[in-house]
Coordinates of N, CA and C in Angstrom, one line a residue:
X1 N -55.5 -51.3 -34.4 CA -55.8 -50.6 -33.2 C -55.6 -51.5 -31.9
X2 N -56.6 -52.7 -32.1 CA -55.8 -53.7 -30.7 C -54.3 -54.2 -31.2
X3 N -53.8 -54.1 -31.8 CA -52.4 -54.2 -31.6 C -51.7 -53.1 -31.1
X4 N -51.8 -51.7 -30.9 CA -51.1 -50.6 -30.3 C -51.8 -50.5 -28.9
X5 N -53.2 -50.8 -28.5 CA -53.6 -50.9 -27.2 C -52.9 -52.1 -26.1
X6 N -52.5 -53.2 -26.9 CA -51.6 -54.3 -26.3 C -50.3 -53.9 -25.5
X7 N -50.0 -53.4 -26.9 CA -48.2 -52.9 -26.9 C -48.6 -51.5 -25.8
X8 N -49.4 -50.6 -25.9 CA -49.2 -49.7 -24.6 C -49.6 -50.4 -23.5
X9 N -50.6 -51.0 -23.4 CA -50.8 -51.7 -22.2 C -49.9 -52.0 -21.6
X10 N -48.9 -53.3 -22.5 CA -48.0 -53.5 -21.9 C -46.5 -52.9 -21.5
X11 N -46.2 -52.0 -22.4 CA -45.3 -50.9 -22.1 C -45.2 -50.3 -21.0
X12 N -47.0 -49.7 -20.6 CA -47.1 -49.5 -19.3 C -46.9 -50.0 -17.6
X13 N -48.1 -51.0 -18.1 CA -47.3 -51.8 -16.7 C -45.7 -52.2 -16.7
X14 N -44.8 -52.3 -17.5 CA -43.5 -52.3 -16.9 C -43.6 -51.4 -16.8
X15 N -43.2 -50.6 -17.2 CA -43.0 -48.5 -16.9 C -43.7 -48.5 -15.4
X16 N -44.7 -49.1 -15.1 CA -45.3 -48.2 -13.9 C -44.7 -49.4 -12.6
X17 N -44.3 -50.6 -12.9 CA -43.2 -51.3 -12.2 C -42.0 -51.2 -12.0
X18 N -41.1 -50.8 -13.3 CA -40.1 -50.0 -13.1 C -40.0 -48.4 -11.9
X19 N -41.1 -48.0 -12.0 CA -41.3 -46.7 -11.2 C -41.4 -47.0 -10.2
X20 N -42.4 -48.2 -9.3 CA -42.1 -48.7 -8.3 C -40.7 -49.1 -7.6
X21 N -40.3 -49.8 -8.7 CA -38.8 -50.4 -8.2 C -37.7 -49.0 -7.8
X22 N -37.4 -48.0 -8.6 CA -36.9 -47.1 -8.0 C -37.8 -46.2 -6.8
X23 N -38.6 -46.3 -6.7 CA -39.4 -45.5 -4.9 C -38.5 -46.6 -4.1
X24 N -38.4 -47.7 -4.2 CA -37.3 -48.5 -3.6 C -36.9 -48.3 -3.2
X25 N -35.4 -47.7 -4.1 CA -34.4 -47.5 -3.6 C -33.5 -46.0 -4.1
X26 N -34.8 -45.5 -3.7 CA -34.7 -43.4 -3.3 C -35.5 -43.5 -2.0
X27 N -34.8 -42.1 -1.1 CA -35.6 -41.8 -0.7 C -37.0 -41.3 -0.3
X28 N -37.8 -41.9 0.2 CA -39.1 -41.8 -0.9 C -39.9 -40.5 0.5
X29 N -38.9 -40.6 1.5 CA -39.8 -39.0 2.5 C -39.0 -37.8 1.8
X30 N -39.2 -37.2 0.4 CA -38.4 -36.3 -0.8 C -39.2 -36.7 -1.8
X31 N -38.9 -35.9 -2.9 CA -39.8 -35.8 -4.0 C -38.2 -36.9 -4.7
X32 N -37.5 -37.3 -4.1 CA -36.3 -37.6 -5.3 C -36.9 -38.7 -6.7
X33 N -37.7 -39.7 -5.6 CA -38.0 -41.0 -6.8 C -38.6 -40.5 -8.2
X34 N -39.9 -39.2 -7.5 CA -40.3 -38.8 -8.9 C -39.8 -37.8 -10.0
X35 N -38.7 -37.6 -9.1 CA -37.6 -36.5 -10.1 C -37.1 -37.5 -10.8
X36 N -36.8 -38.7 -10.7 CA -35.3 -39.4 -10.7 C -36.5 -39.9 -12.2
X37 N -37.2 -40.4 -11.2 CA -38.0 -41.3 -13.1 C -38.5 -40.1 -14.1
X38 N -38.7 -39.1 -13.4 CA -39.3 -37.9 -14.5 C -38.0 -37.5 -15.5
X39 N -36.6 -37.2 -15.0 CA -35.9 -37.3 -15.8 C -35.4 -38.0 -16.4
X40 N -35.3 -39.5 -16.2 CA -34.5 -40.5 -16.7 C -35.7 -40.8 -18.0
X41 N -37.0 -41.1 -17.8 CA -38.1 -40.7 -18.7 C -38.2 -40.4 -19.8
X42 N -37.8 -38.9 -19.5 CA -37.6 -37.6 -20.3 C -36.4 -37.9 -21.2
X43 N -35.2 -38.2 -21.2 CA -34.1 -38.6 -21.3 C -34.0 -40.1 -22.4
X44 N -34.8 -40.4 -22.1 CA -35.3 -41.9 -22.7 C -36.4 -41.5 -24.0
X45 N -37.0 -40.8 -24.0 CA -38.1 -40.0 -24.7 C -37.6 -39.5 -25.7
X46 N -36.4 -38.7 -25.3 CA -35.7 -37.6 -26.4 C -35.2 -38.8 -27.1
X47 N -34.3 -40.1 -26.3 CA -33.8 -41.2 -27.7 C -34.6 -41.5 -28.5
X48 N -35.7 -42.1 -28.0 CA -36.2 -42.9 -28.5 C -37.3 -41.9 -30.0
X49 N -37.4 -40.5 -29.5 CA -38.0 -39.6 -30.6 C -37.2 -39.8 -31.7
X50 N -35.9 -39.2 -31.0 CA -34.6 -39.0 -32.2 C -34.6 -40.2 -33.0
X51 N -34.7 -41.4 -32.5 CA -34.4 -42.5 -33.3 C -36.0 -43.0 -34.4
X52 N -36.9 -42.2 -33.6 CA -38.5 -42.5 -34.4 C -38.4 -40.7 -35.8
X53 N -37.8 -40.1 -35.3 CA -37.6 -38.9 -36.5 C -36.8 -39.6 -37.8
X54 N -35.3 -40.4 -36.8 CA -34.2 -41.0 -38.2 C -35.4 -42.4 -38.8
X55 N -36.5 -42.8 -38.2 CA -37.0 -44.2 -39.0 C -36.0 -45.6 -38.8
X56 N -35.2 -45.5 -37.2 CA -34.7 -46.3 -36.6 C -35.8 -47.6 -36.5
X57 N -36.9 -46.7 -35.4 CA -37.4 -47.5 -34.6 C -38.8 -47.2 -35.0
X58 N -39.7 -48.9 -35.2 CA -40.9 -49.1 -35.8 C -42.2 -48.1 -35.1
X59 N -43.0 -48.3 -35.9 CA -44.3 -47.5 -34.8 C -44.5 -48.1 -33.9
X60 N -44.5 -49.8 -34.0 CA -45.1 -50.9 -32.7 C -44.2 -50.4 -31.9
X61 N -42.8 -50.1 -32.0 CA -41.7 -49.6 -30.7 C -42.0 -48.9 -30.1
X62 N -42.6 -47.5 -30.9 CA -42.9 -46.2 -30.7 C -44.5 -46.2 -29.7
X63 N -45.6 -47.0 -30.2 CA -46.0 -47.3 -29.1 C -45.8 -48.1 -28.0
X64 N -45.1 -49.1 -28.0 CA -44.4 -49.6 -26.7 C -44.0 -49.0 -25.6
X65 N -42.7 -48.3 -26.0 CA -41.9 -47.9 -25.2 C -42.0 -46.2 -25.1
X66 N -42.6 -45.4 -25.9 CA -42.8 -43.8 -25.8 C -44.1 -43.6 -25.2
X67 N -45.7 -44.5 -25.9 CA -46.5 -43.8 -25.0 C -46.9 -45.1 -24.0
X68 N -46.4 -46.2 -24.0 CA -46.8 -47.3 -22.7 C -45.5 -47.3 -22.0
X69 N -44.1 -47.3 -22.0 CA -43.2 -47.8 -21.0 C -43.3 -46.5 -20.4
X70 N -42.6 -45.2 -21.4 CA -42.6 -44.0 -20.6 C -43.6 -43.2 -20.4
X71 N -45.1 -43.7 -20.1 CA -46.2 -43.1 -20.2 C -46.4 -43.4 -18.6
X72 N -46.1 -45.2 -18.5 CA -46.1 -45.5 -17.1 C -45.2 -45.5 -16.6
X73 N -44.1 -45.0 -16.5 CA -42.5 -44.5 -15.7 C -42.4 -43.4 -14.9
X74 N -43.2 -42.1 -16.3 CA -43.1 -40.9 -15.9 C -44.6 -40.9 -15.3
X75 N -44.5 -39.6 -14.3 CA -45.3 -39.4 -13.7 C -46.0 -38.0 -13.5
X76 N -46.7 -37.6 -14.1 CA -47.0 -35.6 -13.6 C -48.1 -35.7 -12.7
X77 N -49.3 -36.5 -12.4 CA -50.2 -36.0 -11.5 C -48.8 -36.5 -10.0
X78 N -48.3 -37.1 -9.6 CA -47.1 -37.3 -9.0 C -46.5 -36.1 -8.3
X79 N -46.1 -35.5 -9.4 CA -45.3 -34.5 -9.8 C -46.2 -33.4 -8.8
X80 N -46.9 -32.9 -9.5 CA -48.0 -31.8 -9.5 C -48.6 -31.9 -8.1
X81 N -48.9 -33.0 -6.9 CA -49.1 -33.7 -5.6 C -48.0 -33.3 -5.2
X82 N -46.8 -34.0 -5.2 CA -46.0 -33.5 -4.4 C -45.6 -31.5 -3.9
X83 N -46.2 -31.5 -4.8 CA -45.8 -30.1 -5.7 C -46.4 -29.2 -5.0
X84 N -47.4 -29.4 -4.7 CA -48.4 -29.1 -3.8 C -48.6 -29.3 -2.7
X85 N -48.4 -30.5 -1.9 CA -47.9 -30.7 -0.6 C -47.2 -29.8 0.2
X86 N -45.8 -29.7 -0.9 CA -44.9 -29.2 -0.2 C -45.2 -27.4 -0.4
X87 N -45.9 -26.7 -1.5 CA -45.9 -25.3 -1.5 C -47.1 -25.2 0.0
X88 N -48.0 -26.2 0.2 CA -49.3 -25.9 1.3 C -48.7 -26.3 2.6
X89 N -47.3 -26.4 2.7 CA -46.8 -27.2 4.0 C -45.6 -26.1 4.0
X90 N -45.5 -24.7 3.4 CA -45.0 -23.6 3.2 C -43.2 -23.6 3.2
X91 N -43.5 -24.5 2.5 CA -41.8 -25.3 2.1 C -41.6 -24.4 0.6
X92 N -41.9 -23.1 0.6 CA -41.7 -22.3 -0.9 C -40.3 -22.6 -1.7
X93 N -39.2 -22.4 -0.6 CA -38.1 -22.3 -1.7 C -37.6 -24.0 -2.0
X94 N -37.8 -24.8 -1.0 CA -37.7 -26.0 -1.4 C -38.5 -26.9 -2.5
X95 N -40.0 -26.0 -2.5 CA -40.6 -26.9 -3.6 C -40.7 -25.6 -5.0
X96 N -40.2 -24.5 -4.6 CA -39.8 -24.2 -5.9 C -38.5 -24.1 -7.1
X97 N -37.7 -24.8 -6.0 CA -36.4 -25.1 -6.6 C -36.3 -27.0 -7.0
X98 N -37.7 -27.6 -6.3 CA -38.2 -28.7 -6.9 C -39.2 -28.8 -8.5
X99 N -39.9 -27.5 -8.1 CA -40.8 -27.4 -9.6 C -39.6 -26.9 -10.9
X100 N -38.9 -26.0 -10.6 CA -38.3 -25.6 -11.4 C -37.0 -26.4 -12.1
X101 N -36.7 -26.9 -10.9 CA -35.5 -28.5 -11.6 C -36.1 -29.4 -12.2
X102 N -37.3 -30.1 -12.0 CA -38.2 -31.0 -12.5 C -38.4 -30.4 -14.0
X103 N -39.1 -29.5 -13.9 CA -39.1 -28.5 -15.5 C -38.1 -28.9 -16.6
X104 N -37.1 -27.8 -15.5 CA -35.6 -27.2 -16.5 C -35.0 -28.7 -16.9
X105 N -34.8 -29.6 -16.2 CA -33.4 -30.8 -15.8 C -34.5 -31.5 -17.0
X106 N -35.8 -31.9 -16.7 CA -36.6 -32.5 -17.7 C -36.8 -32.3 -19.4
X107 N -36.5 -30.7 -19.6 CA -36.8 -30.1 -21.3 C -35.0 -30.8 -21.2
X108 N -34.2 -30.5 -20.4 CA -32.8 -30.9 -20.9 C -32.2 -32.3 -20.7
X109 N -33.3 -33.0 -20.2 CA -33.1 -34.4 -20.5 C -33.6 -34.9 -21.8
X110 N -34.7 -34.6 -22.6 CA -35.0 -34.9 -23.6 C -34.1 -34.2 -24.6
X111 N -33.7 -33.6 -24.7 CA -32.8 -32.1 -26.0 C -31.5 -33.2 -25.7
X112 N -30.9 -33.8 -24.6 CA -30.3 -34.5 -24.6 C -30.4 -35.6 -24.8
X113 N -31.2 -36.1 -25.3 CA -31.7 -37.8 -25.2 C -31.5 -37.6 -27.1
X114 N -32.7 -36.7 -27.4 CA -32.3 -36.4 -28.9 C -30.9 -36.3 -29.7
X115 N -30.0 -35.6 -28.8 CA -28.9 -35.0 -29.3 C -28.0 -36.1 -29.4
X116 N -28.1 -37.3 -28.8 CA -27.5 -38.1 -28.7 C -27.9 -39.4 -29.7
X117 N -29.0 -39.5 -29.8 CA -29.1 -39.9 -31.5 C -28.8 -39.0 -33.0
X118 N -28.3 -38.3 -32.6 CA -27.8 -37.1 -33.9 C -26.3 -37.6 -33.9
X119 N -25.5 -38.0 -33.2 CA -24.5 -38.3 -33.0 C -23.8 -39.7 -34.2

């Protein structure tokens, strides 16, 4: 058990420095940064599953990098703030065409991420 709390710990803090480093270099007055890591995330999620279903990649990986790198990469309280901001700042079709890409683009970055270790 302190060996899987290590490996997420540490998974995390890069993940949540990696997420820093792209607010960088997005525009960060836009929801883009947290789109951008929410799907790249997602995307990374679906490989890394697909390859934990084939018995690729170890459990220590699986905690690593699925619930510490991309636990602190991806972001939903983030998500859910902006999300909110922008519906109370009566920005409707802009933050609903934000929630709804975030959603859709995210289930099809993972089904993609997967699909591509089936390959």
């Amino acid at each position: 058990m302190i060996k899987n709390i290590i490996l997420v710990a540490f998974g995390g803090a890069i993940g949540s420095v990696c997420r820093y480093l792209v607010s960088k270099i997005t525009d960060q007055s836009l929801p883009w940064m947290t789109l951008t890591t929410n799907i790249a995330g997602s995307f990374l999620i679906g490989i890394l599953f697909g390859l934990v279903t084939k018995g690729v990649i170890s459990n220590d990986i699986k905690m690593l990098m699925i619930t510490g790198f991309c636990g602190g990469f991806t972001t939903f309280s983030t998500f859910a703030n902006e999300s909110y901001g922008m519906l109370r700042s009566d920005d409707i079709l802009p933050s609903a065409a934000y929630i709804g890409a975030s959603v859709t683009i995210g289930i099809l970055a993972v089904a993609l991420g997967i699909k591509i270790t089936e390959l």
